[in-house]
Short mmCIF file of C-alpha atoms in Angstrom, two decimals:
data_model
loop_
_atom_site.label_atom_id
_atom_site.label_comp_id
_atom_site.label_asym_id
_atom_site.label_seq_id
_atom_site.Cartn_x
_atom_site.Cartn_y
_atom_site.Cartn_z
CA ALA A 172 -8.96 19.22 -20.10
CA LEU A 173 -7.10 21.73 -17.97
CA GLU A 174 -5.83 23.46 -21.06
CA ILE A 175 -9.33 23.95 -22.36
CA ILE A 176 -10.53 25.28 -18.98
CA ASN A 177 -7.64 27.68 -18.83
CA LYS A 178 -8.57 29.04 -22.24
CA CYS A 179 -12.19 29.39 -21.05
CA LEU A 180 -10.94 31.35 -17.99
CA LEU A 181 -8.99 33.70 -20.28
CA ILE A 182 -12.28 34.53 -22.05
CA SER A 183 -14.36 34.61 -18.82
CA PRO A 184 -11.90 35.06 -15.90
CA HIS A 185 -14.70 35.61 -13.29
CA SER A 186 -16.76 32.59 -14.15
CA SER A 187 -17.25 30.56 -11.00
CA GLN A 188 -18.38 27.55 -13.05
CA PHE A 189 -15.08 27.45 -14.94
CA LYS A 190 -13.05 28.03 -11.73
CA LEU A 191 -14.85 25.14 -10.01
CA ARG A 192 -14.28 22.86 -13.02
CA LYS A 193 -10.59 23.74 -12.89
CA VAL A 194 -10.42 22.95 -9.11
CA GLU A 195 -11.93 19.54 -9.83
CA TYR A 196 -9.42 18.74 -12.56
CA LEU A 197 -6.59 19.92 -10.35
CA LEU A 198 -7.79 17.60 -7.57
CA TYR A 199 -7.96 14.56 -9.85
CA SER A 200 -4.49 15.47 -11.19
CA LYS A 201 -3.16 15.43 -7.61
CA ARG A 202 -2.18 19.14 -7.88
CA ASN A 203 -3.64 19.71 -4.48
CA ASP A 204 -1.82 22.92 -3.52
CA GLU A 205 -3.19 24.72 -6.58
CA ALA A 206 -6.64 23.35 -5.97
CA ASP A 207 -6.58 24.48 -2.32
CA GLN A 208 -5.56 27.99 -3.27
CA MET A 209 -8.33 28.34 -5.84
CA LEU A 210 -10.90 26.84 -3.50
CA GLN A 211 -9.92 29.25 -0.76
CA GLN A 212 -10.45 32.22 -3.06
CA ILE A 213 -13.85 30.96 -4.26
CA LEU A 214 -15.13 30.28 -0.71
CA GLN A 215 -13.91 33.60 0.54
CA ASN A 216 -16.20 35.29 -1.99
CA ASP A 217 -18.98 32.78 -1.69
CA PRO A 218 -18.83 30.69 1.51
CA ASN A 219 -22.20 29.03 0.90
CA ASN A 220 -21.37 27.79 -2.63
CA SER A 221 -22.41 24.17 -2.33
CA GLU A 222 -20.35 22.99 -5.35
CA ALA A 223 -17.25 24.64 -3.88
CA ASN A 224 -17.92 23.06 -0.52
CA TYR A 225 -18.41 19.70 -2.23
CA LEU A 226 -14.97 20.06 -3.82
CA LYS A 227 -13.52 20.95 -0.43
CA ALA A 228 -15.10 17.77 0.96
CA LEU A 229 -13.55 15.83 -1.93
CA ARG A 230 -10.16 17.30 -1.11
CA ILE A 231 -10.55 16.32 2.53
CA TYR A 232 -11.72 12.86 1.51
CA GLN A 233 -8.61 12.28 -0.59
CA SER A 234 -6.49 12.86 2.54
CA ASP A 235 -8.62 11.39 5.34
CA VAL A 236 -12.02 9.74 5.03
CA MET A 237 -13.51 10.30 8.48
CA PRO A 238 -13.30 14.14 8.57
CA ALA A 239 -14.81 14.09 5.09
CA VAL A 240 -17.85 12.23 6.41
CA ASN A 241 -18.47 14.92 9.00
CA PHE A 242 -18.03 17.80 6.51
CA LEU A 243 -20.30 16.14 3.96
CA LYS A 244 -23.00 15.93 6.59
CA THR A 245 -23.01 19.72 6.93
CA ILE A 246 -23.21 20.14 3.10
CA LEU A 247 -26.12 17.73 2.87
CA ARG A 248 -27.88 19.46 5.74
CA ASP A 249 -27.82 22.72 3.77
CA ASP A 250 -28.34 21.16 0.37
CA PRO A 251 -29.91 17.67 0.74
CA ASP A 252 -30.37 17.33 -3.05
CA HIS A 253 -26.68 17.66 -3.86
CA THR A 254 -26.28 14.37 -5.73
CA ARG A 255 -22.50 14.15 -5.84
CA ALA A 256 -22.16 15.09 -2.18
CA ARG A 257 -24.62 12.35 -1.24
CA GLU A 258 -22.72 9.77 -3.34
CA LEU A 259 -19.41 10.76 -1.82
CA TYR A 260 -20.93 10.77 1.65
CA LYS A 261 -22.22 7.21 1.23
CA LYS A 262 -18.80 6.01 -0.05
CA ALA A 263 -16.88 7.76 2.74
CA ARG A 264 -19.29 6.49 5.44
CA ASP A 265 -19.02 2.94 4.15
CA ILE A 266 -15.18 3.08 4.15
CA ALA A 267 -15.07 4.70 7.59
CA GLY A 268 -17.48 2.12 9.07
CA ARG A 269 -15.53 -0.83 7.66
CA GLU A 270 -12.23 0.68 8.79
CA SER A 271 -13.51 1.15 12.34
CA GLU A 272 -14.87 -2.41 12.45
CA ALA A 273 -11.68 -3.97 10.94
CA ARG A 274 -9.33 -2.02 13.27
CA CYS A 275 -11.33 -3.22 16.28
CA LEU A 276 -11.17 -6.84 15.03
CA LEU A 277 -7.41 -6.52 14.42
CA ASP A 278 -6.80 -5.10 17.90
CA ASN A 279 -8.79 -8.04 19.36
CA GLY A 280 -6.87 -10.68 17.45
CA ASN A 281 -9.56 -11.61 14.93
CA PHE A 282 -7.03 -11.39 12.07
CA ALA A 283 -8.97 -13.33 9.40
CA LYS A 284 -12.13 -11.20 9.68
CA ALA A 285 -10.13 -7.98 9.94
CA HIS A 286 -8.24 -8.95 6.77
CA GLU A 287 -11.47 -9.66 4.93
CA ILE A 288 -13.10 -6.35 5.88
CA PHE A 289 -9.99 -4.29 4.97
CA SER A 290 -10.01 -6.06 1.58
CA LEU A 291 -13.66 -5.15 1.09
CA ALA A 292 -13.02 -1.54 2.12
CA ILE A 293 -10.28 -1.10 -0.51
CA GLU A 294 -12.74 -2.30 -3.21
CA ILE A 295 -15.13 0.55 -2.38
CA ASP A 296 -12.65 3.08 -3.82
CA PRO A 297 -9.58 1.39 -5.32
CA ASP A 298 -8.32 4.79 -6.60
CA HIS A 299 -7.96 6.22 -3.08
CA VAL A 300 -4.16 6.20 -2.83
CA LEU A 301 -3.65 7.05 0.89
CA MET A 302 -6.39 4.67 1.97
CA ARG A 303 -4.71 1.83 0.03
CA GLN A 304 -1.37 2.68 1.60
CA ASP A 305 -2.86 2.43 5.11
CA PHE A 306 -5.09 -0.56 4.49
CA TYR A 307 -2.41 -2.69 2.78
CA ASN A 308 -0.25 -2.09 5.87
CA LEU A 309 -3.09 -3.16 8.20
CA MET A 310 -3.85 -6.17 5.97
CA GLY A 311 -0.16 -7.11 6.26
CA ARG A 312 -0.40 -6.96 10.01
CA ALA A 313 -3.48 -9.21 9.92
CA SER A 314 -1.62 -11.66 7.67
CA VAL A 315 1.35 -11.71 10.14
CA GLY A 316 -1.14 -12.51 12.88
CA LEU A 317 -2.31 -15.44 10.76
CA LYS A 318 1.40 -16.41 10.17
CA ASN A 319 0.83 -16.01 6.42
CA PHE A 320 4.17 -14.29 6.00
CA GLN A 321 4.30 -14.45 2.21
CA ARG A 322 0.94 -12.69 1.83
CA ALA A 323 2.06 -10.19 4.45
CA THR A 324 5.23 -9.30 2.49
CA GLU A 325 3.10 -8.78 -0.65
CA GLU A 326 0.73 -6.45 1.22
CA PHE A 327 3.56 -4.53 2.93
CA THR A 328 5.18 -4.18 -0.55
CA LYS A 329 1.97 -2.73 -2.00
CA SER A 330 1.93 -0.15 0.85
CA LEU A 331 5.64 0.66 0.25
CA GLU A 332 5.05 1.13 -3.42
CA ILE A 333 2.81 4.05 -2.54
CA ASN A 334 5.13 5.48 0.10
CA SER A 335 8.65 3.89 0.35
CA ASN A 336 9.62 5.87 3.45
CA GLN A 337 7.40 4.00 5.97
CA ILE A 338 9.97 2.74 8.49
CA ASP A 339 7.50 0.68 10.46
CA VAL A 340 6.27 -1.11 7.37
CA LEU A 341 9.86 -1.84 6.23
CA GLN A 342 10.60 -3.34 9.64
CA GLN A 343 7.49 -5.50 9.55
CA ARG A 344 8.36 -6.78 6.07
CA ALA A 345 11.92 -7.46 7.15
CA GLU A 346 10.69 -9.56 10.05
CA CYS A 347 8.35 -11.48 7.63
CA TYR A 348 11.40 -12.22 5.47
CA MET A 349 13.18 -13.52 8.60
CA ASN A 350 10.24 -15.84 9.35
CA MET A 351 10.31 -17.03 5.70
CA LYS A 352 14.12 -17.67 6.05
CA ASP A 353 14.71 -15.22 3.23
CA TYR A 354 17.60 -13.61 5.01
CA LEU A 355 18.87 -11.78 1.99
CA MET A 356 15.72 -9.70 1.60
CA ALA A 357 15.58 -9.20 5.37
CA ILE A 358 19.10 -7.77 5.24
CA GLU A 359 18.03 -5.34 2.50
CA ASP A 360 15.02 -4.07 4.42
CA PHE A 361 16.84 -3.77 7.74
CA SER A 362 19.67 -1.92 5.96
CA ARG A 363 17.20 0.55 4.54
CA VAL A 364 15.72 1.09 7.96
CA CYS A 365 19.18 1.73 9.40
CA SER A 366 20.00 4.23 6.63
CA MET A 367 16.66 6.05 7.15
CA CYS A 368 16.90 6.07 10.97
CA PRO A 369 20.54 5.49 12.11
CA ARG A 370 19.63 5.73 15.78
CA MET A 371 17.64 2.48 15.63
CA THR A 372 20.27 0.14 17.05
CA ASN A 373 17.95 -2.81 16.96
CA CYS A 374 17.99 -3.01 13.15
CA ALA A 375 21.78 -3.24 13.12
CA THR A 376 21.51 -6.23 15.46
CA ARG A 377 18.84 -7.81 13.21
CA ILE A 378 21.17 -7.39 10.19
CA LYS A 379 23.87 -9.31 12.08
CA ASP A 380 21.32 -12.01 12.95
CA ALA A 381 20.25 -12.34 9.35
CA GLU A 382 23.79 -12.35 8.01
CA LYS A 383 24.77 -15.11 10.49
CA LEU A 384 21.73 -17.23 9.55
CA LEU A 385 22.36 -16.64 5.83
CA THR A 386 25.92 -18.05 6.03
CA SER A 387 25.29 -20.80 8.55
CA GLU A 388 21.86 -22.35 7.83
CA LYS A 389 21.53 -25.02 5.23
CA ARG A 390 18.17 -25.00 3.45
CA ASP A 391 16.59 -27.74 1.50
CA ASP A 392 14.57 -27.10 -1.68
CA TYR A 393 11.30 -26.75 0.24
CA GLN A 394 12.79 -24.13 2.53
CA ILE A 395 14.34 -22.24 -0.36
CA LEU A 396 10.84 -21.82 -1.87
CA ALA A 397 9.15 -21.39 1.56
CA ILE A 398 6.67 -24.17 1.02
CA ASN A 399 5.67 -27.17 3.15
CA ARG A 400 6.25 -30.76 2.20
CA ASN A 401 2.56 -31.35 1.37
CA ALA A 402 2.57 -28.60 -1.28
CA THR A 403 0.78 -29.23 -4.58
CA VAL A 404 2.12 -28.32 -8.04
CA ASP A 405 -0.01 -25.18 -7.96
CA ASP A 406 1.49 -24.23 -4.60
CA LEU A 407 4.94 -24.77 -5.98
CA LYS A 408 4.32 -22.67 -9.07
CA LYS A 409 2.85 -19.83 -6.98
CA ALA A 410 5.82 -19.92 -4.55
CA TYR A 411 8.31 -20.00 -7.39
CA LYS A 412 6.69 -17.05 -9.16
CA TYR A 413 6.87 -15.01 -5.98
CA LYS A 414 10.39 -15.92 -4.99
CA ALA A 415 11.73 -15.46 -8.55
CA MET A 416 10.13 -12.06 -8.78
CA VAL A 417 11.66 -10.98 -5.43
CA HIS A 418 15.20 -12.13 -6.25
CA HIS A 419 15.32 -11.54 -10.03
CA PRO A 420 18.68 -9.92 -10.94
CA ASP A 421 16.92 -7.15 -12.97
CA LYS A 422 15.12 -5.99 -9.85
CA HIS A 423 18.43 -5.39 -8.10
CA SER A 424 20.44 -3.75 -10.86
CA ASN A 425 20.87 -0.56 -8.81
CA ASN A 426 22.01 -2.44 -5.71
CA THR A 427 25.62 -2.75 -4.53
CA PRO A 428 27.80 -5.32 -6.43
CA GLN A 429 27.92 -7.52 -3.36
CA MET A 430 24.15 -7.56 -2.94
CA ARG A 431 23.64 -8.14 -6.70
CA ARG A 432 25.90 -11.22 -6.58
CA MET A 433 24.02 -12.50 -3.56
CA HIS A 434 20.66 -12.11 -5.27
CA GLU A 435 21.94 -13.77 -8.43
CA LYS A 436 23.06 -16.73 -6.31
CA GLU A 437 19.74 -16.91 -4.58
CA PHE A 438 17.91 -16.69 -7.91
CA LYS A 439 19.87 -19.66 -9.19
CA LYS A 440 18.98 -21.66 -6.04
CA ILE A 441 15.33 -20.83 -6.52
CA ASN A 442 15.32 -22.02 -10.11
CA SER A 443 17.18 -25.18 -9.20
CA ALA A 444 14.84 -25.94 -6.28
CA TYR A 445 11.82 -25.38 -8.52
CA GLN A 446 12.99 -27.70 -11.25
CA LYS A 447 13.83 -30.50 -8.80
CA LEU A 448 10.54 -30.23 -6.84
CA LEU A 449 8.46 -29.94 -10.04
CA ARG A 450 9.92 -33.25 -11.27
CA ILE A 451 9.25 -34.85 -7.88
CA LEU A 452 5.66 -33.64 -7.63
CA LYS A 453 4.80 -34.65 -11.23
CA LEU A 454 6.04 -38.12 -10.53
CA SER A 455 4.17 -38.54 -7.27
#
């Protein structure tokens, strides 16, 4: 699409319609710097261009929802019939309202309701990358409050998949692994925190704690899979799928030889524990 628009601009270089269309394509392609530069030029020449201001609001929205709500209000005040601005305003307002409510609930210890509302907020715009990064982190915190450490690690992981340099999220996930007695994964996360921020002496202490527990604590099959003794076959299968994915050797092919061997060993324990417990549960 950008290639076609660029050809159109060669034929008609002063067409504001083509320029605005290019800005929109650049925004959806995450080429924000180029989009910002073009928008600035358009608005310098025509500061009241409602379509250009809508695209500016869209750019703001992609970075931070609340300021976009306020900016969209001004657009709609001047052009109340701008359909796309009204649709974006409604979406941004809904997200901002849910976020405000959920953060308040989280701060007040109502973790279950906060988690539910953050989940609903993500569904409003699942393509909003920065919002997903932030909300998955907050959902993880709510899950920690509910002592659902496995779900918390999954949510922190989703946040880290968007931005792997979030030190606080790495720390929180490491502590979840400690609570799950998955000391090997805790060591990995604490080690990453130490490498990213060497001055954080606490993480070095936590690595030593995890290493000591890893070598000294004997775990039964239920503890290896982090399930309780009343678990069903479905619970077992879900726990096995999660644990096997976390420690699968292919996932750690770029790790140090020592860590690869440790994960391979843990992976074998997980498979062995799963087979034993599956036989027990099917007979019960």
